[in-house]
mmCIF file of C-alpha atoms in Angstrom:
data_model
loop_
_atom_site.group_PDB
_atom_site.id
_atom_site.type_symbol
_atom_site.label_atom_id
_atom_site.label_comp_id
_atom_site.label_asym_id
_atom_site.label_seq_id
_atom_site.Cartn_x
_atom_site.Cartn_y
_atom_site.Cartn_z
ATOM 1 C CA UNK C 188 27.689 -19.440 8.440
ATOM 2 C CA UNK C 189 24.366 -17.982 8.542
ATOM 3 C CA UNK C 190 21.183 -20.265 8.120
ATOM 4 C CA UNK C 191 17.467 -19.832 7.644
ATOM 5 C CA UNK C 192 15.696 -21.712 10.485
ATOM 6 C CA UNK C 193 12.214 -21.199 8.494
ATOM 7 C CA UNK C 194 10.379 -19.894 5.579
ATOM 8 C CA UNK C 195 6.937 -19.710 4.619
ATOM 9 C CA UNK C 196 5.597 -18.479 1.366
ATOM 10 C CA UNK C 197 2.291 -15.748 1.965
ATOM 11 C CA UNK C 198 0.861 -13.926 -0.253
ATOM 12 C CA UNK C 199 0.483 -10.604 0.620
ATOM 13 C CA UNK C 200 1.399 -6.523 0.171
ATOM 14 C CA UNK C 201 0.377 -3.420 1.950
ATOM 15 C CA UNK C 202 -3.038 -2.554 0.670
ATOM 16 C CA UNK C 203 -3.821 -6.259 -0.499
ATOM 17 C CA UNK C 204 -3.824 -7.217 3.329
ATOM 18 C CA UNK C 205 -5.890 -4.273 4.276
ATOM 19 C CA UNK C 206 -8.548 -5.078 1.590
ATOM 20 C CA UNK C 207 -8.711 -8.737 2.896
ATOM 21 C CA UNK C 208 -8.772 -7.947 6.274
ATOM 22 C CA UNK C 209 -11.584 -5.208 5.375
ATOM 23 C CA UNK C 210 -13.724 -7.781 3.700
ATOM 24 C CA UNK C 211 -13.073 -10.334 6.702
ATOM 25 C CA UNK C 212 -14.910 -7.843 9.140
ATOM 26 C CA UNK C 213 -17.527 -7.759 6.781
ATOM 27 C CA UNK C 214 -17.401 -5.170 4.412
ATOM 28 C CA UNK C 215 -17.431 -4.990 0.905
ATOM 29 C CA UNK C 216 -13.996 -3.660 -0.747
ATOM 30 C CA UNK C 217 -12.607 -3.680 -4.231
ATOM 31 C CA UNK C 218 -8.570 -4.056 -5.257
ATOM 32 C CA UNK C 219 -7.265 -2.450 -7.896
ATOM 33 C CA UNK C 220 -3.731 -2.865 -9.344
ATOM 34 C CA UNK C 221 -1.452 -5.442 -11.426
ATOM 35 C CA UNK C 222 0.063 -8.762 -11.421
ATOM 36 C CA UNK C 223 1.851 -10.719 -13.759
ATOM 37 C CA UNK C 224 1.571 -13.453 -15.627
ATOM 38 C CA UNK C 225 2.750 -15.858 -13.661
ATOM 39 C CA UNK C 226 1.657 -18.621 -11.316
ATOM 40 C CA UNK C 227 2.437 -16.100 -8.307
ATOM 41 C CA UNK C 228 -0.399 -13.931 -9.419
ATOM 42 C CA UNK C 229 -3.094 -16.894 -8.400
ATOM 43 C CA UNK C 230 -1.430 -17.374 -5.289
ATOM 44 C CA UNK C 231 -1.334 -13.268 -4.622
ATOM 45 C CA UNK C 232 -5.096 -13.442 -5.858
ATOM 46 C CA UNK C 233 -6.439 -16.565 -4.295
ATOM 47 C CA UNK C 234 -7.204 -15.395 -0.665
ATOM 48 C CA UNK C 235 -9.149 -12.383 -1.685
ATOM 49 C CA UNK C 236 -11.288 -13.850 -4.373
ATOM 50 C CA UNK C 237 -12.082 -16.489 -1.577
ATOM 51 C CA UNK C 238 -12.716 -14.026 0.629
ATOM 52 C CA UNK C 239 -15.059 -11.903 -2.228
ATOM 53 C CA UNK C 240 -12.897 -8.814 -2.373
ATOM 54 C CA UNK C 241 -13.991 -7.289 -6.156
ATOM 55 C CA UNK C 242 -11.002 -8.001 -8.201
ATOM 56 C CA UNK C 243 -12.379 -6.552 -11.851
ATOM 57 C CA UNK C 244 -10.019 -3.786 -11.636
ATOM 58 C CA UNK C 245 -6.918 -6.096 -11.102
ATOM 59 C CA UNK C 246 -4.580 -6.493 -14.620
ATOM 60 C CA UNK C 247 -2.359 -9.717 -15.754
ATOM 61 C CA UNK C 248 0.312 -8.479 -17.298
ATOM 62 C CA UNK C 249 1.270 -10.928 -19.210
ATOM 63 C CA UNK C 250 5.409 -11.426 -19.348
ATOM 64 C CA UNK C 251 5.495 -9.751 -16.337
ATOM 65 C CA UNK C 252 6.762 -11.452 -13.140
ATOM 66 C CA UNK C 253 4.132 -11.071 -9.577
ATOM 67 C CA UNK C 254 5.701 -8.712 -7.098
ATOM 68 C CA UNK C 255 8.024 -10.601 -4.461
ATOM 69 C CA UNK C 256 9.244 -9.594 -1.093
ATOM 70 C CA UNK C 257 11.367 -11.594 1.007
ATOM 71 C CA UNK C 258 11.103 -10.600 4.742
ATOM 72 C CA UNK C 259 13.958 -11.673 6.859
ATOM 73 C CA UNK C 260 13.434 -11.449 10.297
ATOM 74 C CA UNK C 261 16.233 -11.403 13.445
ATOM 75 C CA UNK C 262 14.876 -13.837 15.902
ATOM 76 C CA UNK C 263 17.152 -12.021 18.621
ATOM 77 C CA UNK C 264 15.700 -8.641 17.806
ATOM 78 C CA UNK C 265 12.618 -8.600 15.858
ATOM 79 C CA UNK C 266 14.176 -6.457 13.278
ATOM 80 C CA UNK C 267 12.688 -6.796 9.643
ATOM 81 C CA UNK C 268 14.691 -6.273 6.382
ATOM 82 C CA UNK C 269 12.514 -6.160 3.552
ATOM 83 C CA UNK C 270 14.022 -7.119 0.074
ATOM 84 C CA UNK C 271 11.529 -6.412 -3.311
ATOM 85 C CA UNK C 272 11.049 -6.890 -6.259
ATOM 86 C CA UNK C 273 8.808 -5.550 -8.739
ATOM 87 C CA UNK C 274 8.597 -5.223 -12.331
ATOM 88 C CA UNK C 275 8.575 -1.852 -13.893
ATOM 89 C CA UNK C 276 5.418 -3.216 -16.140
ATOM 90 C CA UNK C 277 3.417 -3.555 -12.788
ATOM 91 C CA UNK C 278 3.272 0.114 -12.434
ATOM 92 C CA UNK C 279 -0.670 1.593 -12.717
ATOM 93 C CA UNK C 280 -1.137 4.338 -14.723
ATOM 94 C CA UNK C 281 -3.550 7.265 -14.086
ATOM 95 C CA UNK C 282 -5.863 6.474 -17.159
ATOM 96 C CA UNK C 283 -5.910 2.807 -15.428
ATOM 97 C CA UNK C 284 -7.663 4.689 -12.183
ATOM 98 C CA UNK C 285 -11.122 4.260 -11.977
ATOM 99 C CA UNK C 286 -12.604 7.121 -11.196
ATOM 100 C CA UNK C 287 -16.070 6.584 -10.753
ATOM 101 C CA UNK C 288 -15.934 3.689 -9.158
ATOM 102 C CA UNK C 289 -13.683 6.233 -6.429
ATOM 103 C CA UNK C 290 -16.944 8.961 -5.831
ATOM 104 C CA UNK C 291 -19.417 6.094 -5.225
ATOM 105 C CA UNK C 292 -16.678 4.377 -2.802
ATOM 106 C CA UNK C 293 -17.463 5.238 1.289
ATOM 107 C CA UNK C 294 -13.449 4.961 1.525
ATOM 108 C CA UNK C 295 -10.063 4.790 -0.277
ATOM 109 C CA UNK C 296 -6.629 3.449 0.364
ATOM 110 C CA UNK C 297 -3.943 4.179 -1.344
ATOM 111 C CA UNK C 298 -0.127 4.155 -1.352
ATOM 112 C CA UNK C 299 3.041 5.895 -2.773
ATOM 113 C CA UNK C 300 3.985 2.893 -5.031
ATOM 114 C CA UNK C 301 2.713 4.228 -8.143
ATOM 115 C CA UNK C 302 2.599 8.093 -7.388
ATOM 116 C CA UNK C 303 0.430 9.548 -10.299
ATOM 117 C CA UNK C 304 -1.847 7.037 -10.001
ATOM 118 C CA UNK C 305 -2.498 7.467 -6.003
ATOM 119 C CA UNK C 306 -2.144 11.232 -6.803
ATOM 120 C CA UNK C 307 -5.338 10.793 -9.060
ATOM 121 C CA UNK C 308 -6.969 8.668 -7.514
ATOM 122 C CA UNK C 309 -6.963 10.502 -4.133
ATOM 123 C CA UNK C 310 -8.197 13.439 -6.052
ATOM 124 C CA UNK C 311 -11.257 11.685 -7.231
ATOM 125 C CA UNK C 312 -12.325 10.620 -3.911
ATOM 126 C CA UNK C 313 -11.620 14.221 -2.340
ATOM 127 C CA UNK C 314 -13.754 15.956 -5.137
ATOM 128 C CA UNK C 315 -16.588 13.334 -4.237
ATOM 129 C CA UNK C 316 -16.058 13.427 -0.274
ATOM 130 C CA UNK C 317 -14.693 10.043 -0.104
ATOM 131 C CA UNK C 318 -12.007 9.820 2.272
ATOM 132 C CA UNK C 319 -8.745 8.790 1.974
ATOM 133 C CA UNK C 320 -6.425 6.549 3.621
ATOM 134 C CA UNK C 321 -2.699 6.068 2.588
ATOM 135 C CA UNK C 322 -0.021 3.495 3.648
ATOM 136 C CA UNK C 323 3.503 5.392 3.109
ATOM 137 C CA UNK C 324 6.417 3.366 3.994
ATOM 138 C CA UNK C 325 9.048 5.899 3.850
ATOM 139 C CA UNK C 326 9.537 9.381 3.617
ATOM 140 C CA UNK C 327 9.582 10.362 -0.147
ATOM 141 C CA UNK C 328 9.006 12.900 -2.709
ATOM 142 C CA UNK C 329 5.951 11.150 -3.814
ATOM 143 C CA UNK C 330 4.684 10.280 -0.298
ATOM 144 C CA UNK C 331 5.316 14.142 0.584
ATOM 145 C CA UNK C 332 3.075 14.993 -2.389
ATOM 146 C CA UNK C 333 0.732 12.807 -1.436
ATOM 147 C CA UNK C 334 -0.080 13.744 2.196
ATOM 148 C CA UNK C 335 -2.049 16.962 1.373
ATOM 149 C CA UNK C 336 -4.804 14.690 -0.066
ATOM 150 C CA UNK C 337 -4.900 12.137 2.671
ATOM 151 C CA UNK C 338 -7.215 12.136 5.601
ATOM 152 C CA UNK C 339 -5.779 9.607 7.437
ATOM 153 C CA UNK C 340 -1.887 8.462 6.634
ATOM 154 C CA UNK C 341 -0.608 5.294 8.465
ATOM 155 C CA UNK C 342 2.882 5.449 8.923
ATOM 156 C CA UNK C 343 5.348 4.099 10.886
ATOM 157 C CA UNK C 344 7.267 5.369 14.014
ATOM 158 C CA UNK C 345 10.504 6.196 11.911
ATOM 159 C CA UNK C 346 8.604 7.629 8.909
ATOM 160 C CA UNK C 347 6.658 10.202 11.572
ATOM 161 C CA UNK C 348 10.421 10.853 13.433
ATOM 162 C CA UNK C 349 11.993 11.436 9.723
ATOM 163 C CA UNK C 350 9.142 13.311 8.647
ATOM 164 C CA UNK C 351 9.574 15.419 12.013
ATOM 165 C CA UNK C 352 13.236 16.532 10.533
ATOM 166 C CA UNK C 353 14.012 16.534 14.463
ATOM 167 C CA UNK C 354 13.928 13.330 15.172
ATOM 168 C CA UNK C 355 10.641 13.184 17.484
ATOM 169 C CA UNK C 356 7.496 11.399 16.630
ATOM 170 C CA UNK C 357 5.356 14.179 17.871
ATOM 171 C CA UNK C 358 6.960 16.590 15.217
ATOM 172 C CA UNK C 359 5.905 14.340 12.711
ATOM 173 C CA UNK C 360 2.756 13.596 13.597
ATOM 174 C CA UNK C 361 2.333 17.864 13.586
ATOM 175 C CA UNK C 362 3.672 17.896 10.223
ATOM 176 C CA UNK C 363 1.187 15.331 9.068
ATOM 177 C CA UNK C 364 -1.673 17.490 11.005
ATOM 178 C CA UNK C 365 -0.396 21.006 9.127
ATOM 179 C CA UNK C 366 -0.780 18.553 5.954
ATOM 180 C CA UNK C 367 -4.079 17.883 6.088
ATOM 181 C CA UNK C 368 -4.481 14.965 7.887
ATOM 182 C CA UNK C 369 -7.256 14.725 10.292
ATOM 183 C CA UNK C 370 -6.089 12.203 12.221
ATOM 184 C CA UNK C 371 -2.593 11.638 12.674
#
């Protein structure tokens, strides 16, 4: 019979982290996106308003449940399985992308989650030189649209060898190049 030896509850998500460890080297960053109603969404929200990260642009949908990811991890290997949740009502539309706020930003970062909205929102900061970053966990139709409009795209090892269609990191990494990324 399999056990847990240990759990801890974080709050936490891709771009969330990256905000809050933005503002923690002292800069100034803003989050946009949604939460539910719930009690989770102060405990997603509380370590970046402490920290000052701009949170006007996040919604509380009310109803809707926070986002949840349990992350099991093989104390033998290492290996991660990732197991999410998220409620369809969580999902940010383009009209919810703020624009202006994007051409007076000095950088963006985005990711695949909610693929019109990152599509738009990537557009806006190319049209007003801002550029942009984007987390893509896996390759995707969305994260393949995407990539033309990102400047720099952090991805993982197996996302550069699957983008590679060969198997080799390098390949990827010369796809993401011929997409437009300038650093790879």
């Amino acid at each position: 019979k399999d056990a847990m030896l240990a759990y801890e509850l974080l709050p936490g998500g891709q771009v969330a982290t990256a905000v809050l460890a933005a503002v923690r080297l002292g800069l100034r960053a803003a989050y946009v996106g949604s939460v539910g109603g719930d009690p989770q969404a102060d405990l997603a929200l509380a370590p970046l308003a402490a920290a000052g990260v701009d949170l006007a642009g996040v919604r509380r949908i009310r109803g809707a449940s926070t986002r949840l990811a349990v992350i099991l991890v093989d104390r033998a290997s290492g290996e991660r399985t990732v197991l999410g949740f998220r409620d369809p009502r969580l999902a940010l539309a383009p009209d919810e992308v703020p624009c202006e706020r994007i051409a007076r930003a000095r950088c963006l970062l985005v990711d695949a989650e909610d693929p019109p909205a990152s599509m738009l929102a990537a557009r806006a900061a190319r049209a007003a030189g801002v550029p942009v970053v984007a987390d893509l966990d896996a390759v995707s139709e969305a994260s393949l649209a995407l990539l033309p409009l990102v400047d720099v795209p952090l991805v993982s090892r197996s996302f550069a060898e699957q983008l590679g269609m060969d198997g080799r990191v390098r390949s990827g990494l010369r796809r993401l190049r011929g997409a437009g990324a300038r650093m790879a």
